[in-house]
PDB file of C-alpha atoms in Angstrom:
ATOM      1  CA  MET H   1     -81.262  79.663  22.489  1.00 59.00           C
ATOM      2  CA  LEU H   2     -84.646  80.984  21.406  1.00 71.00           C
ATOM      3  CA  THR H   3     -84.558  84.104  19.303  1.00 82.00           C
ATOM      4  CA  ALA H   4     -85.729  87.566  20.274  1.00 92.00           C
ATOM      5  CA  PHE H   5     -87.601  89.991  17.987  1.00 92.00           C
ATOM      6  CA  ALA H   6     -87.518  88.947  14.339  1.00 86.00           C
ATOM      7  CA  ASP H   7     -87.187  92.626  13.396  1.00 90.00           C
ATOM      8  CA  PRO H   8     -85.550  94.267  16.449  1.00 91.00           C
ATOM      9  CA  VAL H   9     -85.884  97.938  15.493  1.00 93.00           C
ATOM     10  CA  SER H  10     -89.503  98.047  14.350  1.00 94.00           C
ATOM     11  CA  SER H  11     -90.646  95.500  16.963  1.00 95.00           C
ATOM     12  CA  ALA H  12     -89.089  97.529  19.782  1.00 96.00           C
ATOM     13  CA  GLN H  13     -90.675 100.702  18.403  1.00 97.00           C
ATOM     14  CA  VAL H  14     -94.128  99.100  18.155  1.00 96.00           C
ATOM     15  CA  THR H  15     -93.823  97.646  21.651  1.00 98.00           C
ATOM     16  CA  PHE H  16     -92.550 100.911  23.150  1.00 98.00           C
ATOM     17  CA  ARG H  17     -95.492 102.765  21.619  1.00 98.00           C
ATOM     18  CA  ALA H  18     -97.960 100.210  23.018  1.00 98.00           C
ATOM     19  CA  ILE H  19     -96.451 100.489  26.519  1.00 98.00           C
ATOM     20  CA  LEU H  20     -96.367 104.294  26.329  1.00 98.00           C
ATOM     21  CA  ASP H  21    -100.019 104.443  25.222  1.00 98.00           C
ATOM     22  CA  ALA H  22    -101.041 101.993  27.949  1.00 98.00           C
ATOM     23  CA  MET H  23     -99.320 104.103  30.628  1.00 98.00           C
ATOM     24  CA  ALA H  24    -100.829 107.338  29.256  1.00 98.00           C
ATOM     25  CA  ARG H  25    -104.338 105.828  29.158  1.00 98.00           C
ATOM     26  CA  PRO H  26    -104.609 103.600  32.233  1.00 98.00           C
ATOM     27  CA  GLY H  27    -106.841 100.577  31.856  1.00 96.00           C
ATOM     28  CA  SER H  28    -106.896 100.731  28.061  1.00 97.00           C
ATOM     29  CA  LEU H  29    -105.853  97.674  26.091  1.00 98.00           C
ATOM     30  CA  ARG H  30    -102.978  97.999  23.639  1.00 98.00           C
ATOM     31  CA  PRO H  31    -102.279  95.197  21.169  1.00 98.00           C
ATOM     32  CA  LEU H  32     -98.789  93.824  20.697  1.00 96.00           C
ATOM     33  CA  THR H  33     -98.256  92.721  17.122  1.00 92.00           C
ATOM     34  CA  VAL H  34     -94.702  91.453  17.306  1.00 92.00           C
ATOM     35  CA  SER H  35     -93.349  88.059  16.354  1.00 90.00           C
ATOM     36  CA  LEU H  36     -91.608  86.495  19.328  1.00 92.00           C
ATOM     37  CA  SER H  37     -91.084  83.051  20.905  1.00 92.00           C
ATOM     38  CA  PRO H  38     -89.763  83.460  24.455  1.00 95.00           C
ATOM     39  CA  PRO H  39     -88.956  80.495  26.676  1.00 96.00           C
ATOM     40  CA  ARG H  40     -91.738  79.272  28.914  1.00 96.00           C
ATOM     41  CA  PRO H  41     -93.129  80.279  31.358  1.00 97.00           C
ATOM     42  CA  MET H  42     -92.528  83.849  30.113  1.00 97.00           C
ATOM     43  CA  ASN H  43     -95.317  84.995  27.818  1.00 97.00           C
ATOM     44  CA  ARG H  44     -94.844  87.026  24.624  1.00 97.00           C
ATOM     45  CA  GLY H  45     -96.166  90.269  26.112  1.00 98.00           C
ATOM     46  CA  ALA H  46     -93.829  90.234  29.103  1.00 98.00           C
ATOM     47  CA  ALA H  47     -90.921  89.194  26.881  1.00 98.00           C
ATOM     48  CA  ALA H  48     -91.636  92.073  24.483  1.00 98.00           C
ATOM     49  CA  VAL H  49     -91.613  94.518  27.415  1.00 98.00           C
ATOM     50  CA  ALA H  50     -88.278  93.091  28.611  1.00 98.00           C
ATOM     51  CA  LEU H  51     -86.673  93.295  25.175  1.00 98.00           C
ATOM     52  CA  THR H  52     -87.863  96.888  24.762  1.00 98.00           C
ATOM     53  CA  LEU H  53     -87.154  98.368  28.197  1.00 98.00           C
ATOM     54  CA  CYS H  54     -84.425  96.286  29.838  1.00 98.00           C
ATOM     55  CA  ASP H  55     -80.710  96.461  29.115  1.00 97.00           C
ATOM     56  CA  GLN H  56     -77.339  96.092  30.848  1.00 97.00           C
ATOM     57  CA  ASP H  57     -78.149  99.015  33.167  1.00 97.00           C
ATOM     58  CA  THR H  58     -81.494  97.556  34.275  1.00 97.00           C
ATOM     59  CA  PRO H  59     -81.696  95.537  37.494  1.00 98.00           C
ATOM     60  CA  VAL H  60     -84.452  92.941  37.055  1.00 98.00           C
ATOM     61  CA  TRP H  61     -86.270  90.853  39.672  1.00 98.00           C
ATOM     62  CA  LEU H  62     -88.023  87.614  38.672  1.00 98.00           C
ATOM     63  CA  ASP H  63     -90.650  85.733  40.657  1.00 98.00           C
ATOM     64  CA  ALA H  64     -89.868  82.185  41.758  1.00 97.00           C
ATOM     65  CA  GLU H  65     -91.367  80.480  38.704  1.00 97.00           C
ATOM     66  CA  LEU H  66     -89.504  82.632  36.181  1.00 98.00           C
ATOM     67  CA  ARG H  67     -86.256  82.490  38.162  1.00 98.00           C
ATOM     68  CA  ALA H  68     -86.507  78.681  38.348  1.00 98.00           C
ATOM     69  CA  SER H  69     -86.428  78.492  34.558  1.00 98.00           C
ATOM     70  CA  ALA H  70     -82.799  78.429  33.463  1.00 97.00           C
ATOM     71  CA  ARG H  71     -83.984  79.102  29.905  1.00 97.00           C
ATOM     72  CA  VAL H  72     -85.773  82.325  30.940  1.00 97.00           C
ATOM     73  CA  VAL H  73     -82.762  83.533  32.941  1.00 98.00           C
ATOM     74  CA  GLU H  74     -80.358  82.716  30.111  1.00 97.00           C
ATOM     75  CA  TRP H  75     -82.667  84.309  27.490  1.00 97.00           C
ATOM     76  CA  LEU H  76     -82.974  87.571  29.465  1.00 97.00           C
ATOM     77  CA  ARG H  77     -79.254  87.769  30.126  1.00 96.00           C
ATOM     78  CA  PHE H  78     -78.377  87.051  26.502  1.00 96.00           C
ATOM     79  CA  HIS H  79     -80.967  89.249  24.755  1.00 96.00           C
ATOM     80  CA  CYS H  80     -81.292  92.089  27.284  1.00 96.00           C
ATOM     81  CA  GLY H  81     -77.966  91.925  29.085  1.00 96.00           C
ATOM     82  CA  CYS H  82     -79.848  92.726  32.283  1.00 96.00           C
ATOM     83  CA  ARG H  83     -78.598  92.001  35.759  1.00 96.00           C
ATOM     84  CA  LEU H  84     -80.876  89.851  37.937  1.00 98.00           C
ATOM     85  CA  VAL H  85     -81.361  90.905  41.547  1.00 98.00           C
ATOM     86  CA  GLU H  86     -82.524  88.897  44.544  1.00 97.00           C
ATOM     87  CA  GLU H  87     -84.453  91.589  46.403  1.00 98.00           C
ATOM     88  CA  PRO H  88     -87.531  93.330  44.950  1.00 98.00           C
ATOM     89  CA  GLU H  89     -86.459  96.769  46.221  1.00 97.00           C
ATOM     90  CA  GLN H  90     -83.320  96.598  44.060  1.00 98.00           C
ATOM     91  CA  ALA H  91     -85.272  96.198  40.814  1.00 98.00           C
ATOM     92  CA  ALA H  92     -86.071  98.756  38.153  1.00 98.00           C
ATOM     93  CA  PHE H  93     -88.299  96.111  36.546  1.00 98.00           C
ATOM     94  CA  ALA H  94     -89.924  93.076  38.112  1.00 98.00           C
ATOM     95  CA  PHE H  95     -91.502  90.244  36.150  1.00 98.00           C
ATOM     96  CA  ALA H  96     -94.095  87.933  37.673  1.00 98.00           C
ATOM     97  CA  SER H  97     -95.709  84.964  35.991  1.00 98.00           C
ATOM     98  CA  ARG H  98     -98.188  84.336  38.806  1.00 95.00           C
ATOM     99  CA  ALA H  99    -100.348  86.906  40.572  1.00 96.00           C
ATOM    100  CA  GLY H 100    -100.043  85.089  43.874  1.00 92.00           C
ATOM    101  CA  ASP H 101     -96.244  85.340  43.829  1.00 90.00           C
ATOM    102  CA  ILE H 102     -95.984  89.138  43.807  1.00 95.00           C
ATOM    103  CA  PRO H 103     -94.687  90.463  47.117  1.00 97.00           C
ATOM    104  CA  ALA H 104     -96.399  93.464  48.687  1.00 96.00           C
ATOM    105  CA  PHE H 105     -95.872  96.518  46.479  1.00 97.00           C
ATOM    106  CA  GLU H 106     -94.071  98.230  49.369  1.00 96.00           C
ATOM    107  CA  ARG H 107     -91.290  95.643  49.068  1.00 97.00           C
ATOM    108  CA  PHE H 108     -90.365  97.103  45.684  1.00 98.00           C
ATOM    109  CA  ASN H 109     -88.583 100.390  45.110  1.00 98.00           C
ATOM    110  CA  ILE H 110     -91.298 103.065  45.402  1.00 98.00           C
ATOM    111  CA  GLY H 111     -88.953 105.902  44.450  1.00 97.00           C
ATOM    112  CA  THR H 112     -88.395 109.070  46.444  1.00 96.00           C
ATOM    113  CA  VAL H 113     -90.114 112.453  46.450  1.00 95.00           C
ATOM    114  CA  ASP H 114     -87.125 113.880  44.553  1.00 96.00           C
ATOM    115  CA  TYR H 115     -86.801 110.904  42.187  1.00 97.00           C
ATOM    116  CA  PRO H 116     -90.160 109.129  41.847  1.00 97.00           C
ATOM    117  CA  ASP H 117     -89.102 107.875  38.406  1.00 95.00           C
ATOM    118  CA  ARG H 118     -86.629 105.510  40.042  1.00 96.00           C
ATOM    119  CA  SER H 119     -89.383 103.215  41.265  1.00 98.00           C
ATOM    120  CA  THR H 120     -90.005  99.657  40.109  1.00 98.00           C
ATOM    121  CA  THR H 121     -92.269  98.820  37.211  1.00 98.00           C
ATOM    122  CA  ILE H 122     -93.894  95.436  37.793  1.00 98.00           C
ATOM    123  CA  VAL H 123     -94.826  93.415  34.709  1.00 98.00           C
ATOM    124  CA  LEU H 124     -97.454  90.817  35.597  1.00 98.00           C
ATOM    125  CA  GLN H 125     -98.363  88.095  33.154  1.00 98.00           C
ATOM    126  CA  VAL H 126    -102.125  87.564  32.934  1.00 98.00           C
ATOM    127  CA  GLU H 127    -104.259  85.191  30.895  1.00 98.00           C
ATOM    128  CA  THR H 128    -106.947  87.694  29.892  1.00 97.00           C
ATOM    129  CA  LEU H 129    -107.384  91.440  29.500  1.00 97.00           C
ATOM    130  CA  SER H 130    -110.666  93.058  28.507  1.00 97.00           C
ATOM    131  CA  SER H 131    -112.832  96.114  29.082  1.00 93.00           C
ATOM    132  CA  ALA H 132    -115.496  93.912  30.675  1.00 92.00           C
ATOM    133  CA  PRO H 133    -116.603  94.750  34.226  1.00 92.00           C
ATOM    134  CA  GLY H 134    -113.789  94.444  36.727  1.00 93.00           C
ATOM    135  CA  LEU H 135    -111.787  97.335  38.120  1.00 96.00           C
ATOM    136  CA  VAL H 136    -113.366 100.773  37.665  1.00 96.00           C
ATOM    137  CA  LEU H 137    -110.626 103.342  37.225  1.00 97.00           C
ATOM    138  CA  THR H 138    -110.339 107.142  37.235  1.00 96.00           C
ATOM    139  CA  GLY H 139    -107.417 109.550  37.166  1.00 96.00           C
ATOM    140  CA  PRO H 140    -105.048 111.209  34.721  1.00 96.00           C
ATOM    141  CA  GLY H 141    -105.411 109.871  31.180  1.00 97.00           C
ATOM    142  CA  ILE H 142    -108.963 108.598  31.761  1.00 96.00           C
ATOM    143  CA  ARG H 143    -111.838 110.713  30.396  1.00 93.00           C
ATOM    144  CA  ASP H 144    -114.502 109.698  32.920  1.00 93.00           C
ATOM    145  CA  ARG H 145    -114.123 106.102  33.976  1.00 94.00           C
ATOM    146  CA  GLU H 146    -112.413 103.082  32.504  1.00 95.00           C
ATOM    147  CA  THR H 147    -113.200  99.455  33.266  1.00 96.00           C
ATOM    148  CA  LEU H 148    -110.552  96.787  33.125  1.00 97.00           C
ATOM    149  CA  HIS H 149    -110.907  93.083  33.655  1.00 96.00           C
ATOM    150  CA  ALA H 150    -107.671  91.144  34.046  1.00 96.00           C
ATOM    151  CA  ASP H 151    -107.303  87.596  35.223  1.00 96.00           C
ATOM    152  CA  PRO H 152    -105.598  86.488  37.334  1.00 97.00           C
ATOM    153  CA  LEU H 153    -104.776  89.388  39.642  1.00 96.00           C
ATOM    154  CA  PRO H 154    -103.656  89.300  43.278  1.00 95.00           C
ATOM    155  CA  SER H 155    -106.691  88.778  45.521  1.00 94.00           C
ATOM    156  CA  ASP H 156    -105.907  92.058  47.294  1.00 95.00           C
ATOM    157  CA  VAL H 157    -105.226  94.092  44.143  1.00 95.00           C
ATOM    158  CA  VAL H 158    -107.739  96.842  45.010  1.00 95.00           C
ATOM    159  CA  GLN H 159    -106.151  97.432  48.424  1.00 95.00           C
ATOM    160  CA  ARG H 160    -102.677  97.347  46.866  1.00 97.00           C
ATOM    161  CA  LEU H 161    -103.624  99.941  44.233  1.00 97.00           C
ATOM    162  CA  VAL H 162    -105.335 102.238  46.756  1.00 96.00           C
ATOM    163  CA  SER H 163    -102.297 102.080  49.027  1.00 97.00           C
ATOM    164  CA  ASN H 164     -99.962 102.614  46.073  1.00 97.00           C
ATOM    165  CA  ARG H 165    -101.941 105.696  44.955  1.00 97.00           C
ATOM    166  CA  SER H 166    -101.638 107.204  48.449  1.00 96.00           C
ATOM    167  CA  LEU H 167     -97.851 107.328  47.950  1.00 97.00           C
ATOM    168  CA  PHE H 168     -98.089 109.496  44.802  1.00 95.00           C
ATOM    169  CA  PRO H 169     -95.829 110.781  43.257  1.00 96.00           C
ATOM    170  CA  ARG H 170     -93.934 107.773  44.576  1.00 97.00           C
ATOM    171  CA  GLY H 171     -95.200 104.240  44.022  1.00 98.00           C
ATOM    172  CA  ILE H 172     -94.844 101.378  41.587  1.00 98.00           C
ATOM    173  CA  ASP H 173     -96.292 101.159  38.088  1.00 98.00           C
ATOM    174  CA  LEU H 174     -98.033  97.940  37.076  1.00 98.00           C
ATOM    175  CA  VAL H 175     -98.051  96.613  33.511  1.00 98.00           C
ATOM    176  CA  LEU H 176    -100.342  93.691  32.744  1.00 98.00           C
ATOM    177  CA  ALA H 177     -99.251  91.517  29.815  1.00 98.00           C
ATOM    178  CA  THR H 178    -101.033  88.775  27.913  1.00 98.00           C
ATOM    179  CA  GLN H 179     -99.567  86.932  24.954  1.00 97.00           C
ATOM    180  CA  ASP H 180    -100.685  89.711  22.596  1.00 97.00           C
ATOM    181  CA  ALA H 181    -101.652  92.839  24.567  1.00 98.00           C
ATOM    182  CA  VAL H 182    -100.680  95.127  27.437  1.00 98.00           C
ATOM    183  CA  ALA H 183    -102.570  97.380  29.820  1.00 98.00           C
ATOM    184  CA  ALA H 184    -101.167  99.560  32.578  1.00 98.00           C
ATOM    185  CA  LEU H 185    -102.138 100.648  36.063  1.00 98.00           C
ATOM    186  CA  PRO H 186     -99.657 103.436  36.823  1.00 98.00           C
ATOM    187  CA  ARG H 187     -99.259 104.921  40.294  1.00 97.00           C
ATOM    188  CA  SER H 188    -101.545 107.826  39.336  1.00 97.00           C
ATOM    189  CA  VAL H 189    -104.617 105.624  38.790  1.00 97.00           C
ATOM    190  CA  ARG H 190    -107.503 105.567  41.259  1.00 96.00           C
ATOM    191  CA  VAL H 191    -109.610 102.459  41.739  1.00 94.00           C
ATOM    192  CA  VAL H 192    -113.084 103.774  42.539  1.00 84.00           C
ATOM    193  CA  GLU H 193    -114.784 100.404  42.790  1.00 73.00           C
ATOM    194  CA  GLU H 194    -114.681  96.819  41.719  1.00 67.00           C
ATOM    195  CA  SER H 195    -117.665  95.760  39.602  1.00 63.00           C
TER     196      SER H 195
END
């Protein structure tokens, strides 16, 4: 069994702060400086999010590639104690290793008007995150405009985000995770263009 955080308390605190900052400032890049060796194909960023935010009360959905890895499933169950679910709409958190394997956002729990906080947070593993031209974002937490380049993303990511924003205050939140950084596209973000 591969280990989790080398220093669980401080690593979880550092990771929580990075995720919180990323959600508060959509499109901004937040480094993850934790020591971690998750089983493949889960990357360090996604694993750090799981260790920080998932526990025995957290239903988790995995895409086909992650679910096919017995080591990933065993690692999550052992270190997080989380319950794996078959259907995306049952998940509080969803982890995807491949952009092309994410179902339509509407298939996940989008919350309700009374309880929008009960929606799914999708954690998508990406190879690169940068402030290079890509998505141009506006909305709460963004001074004027923010640019975010992430690769790979679903080919229809702009349409998905526009549709997701129209559901506000309901909708999913999207966390993008590389090996050593996170960025977030919460339901409040507006994609104004793709550069």
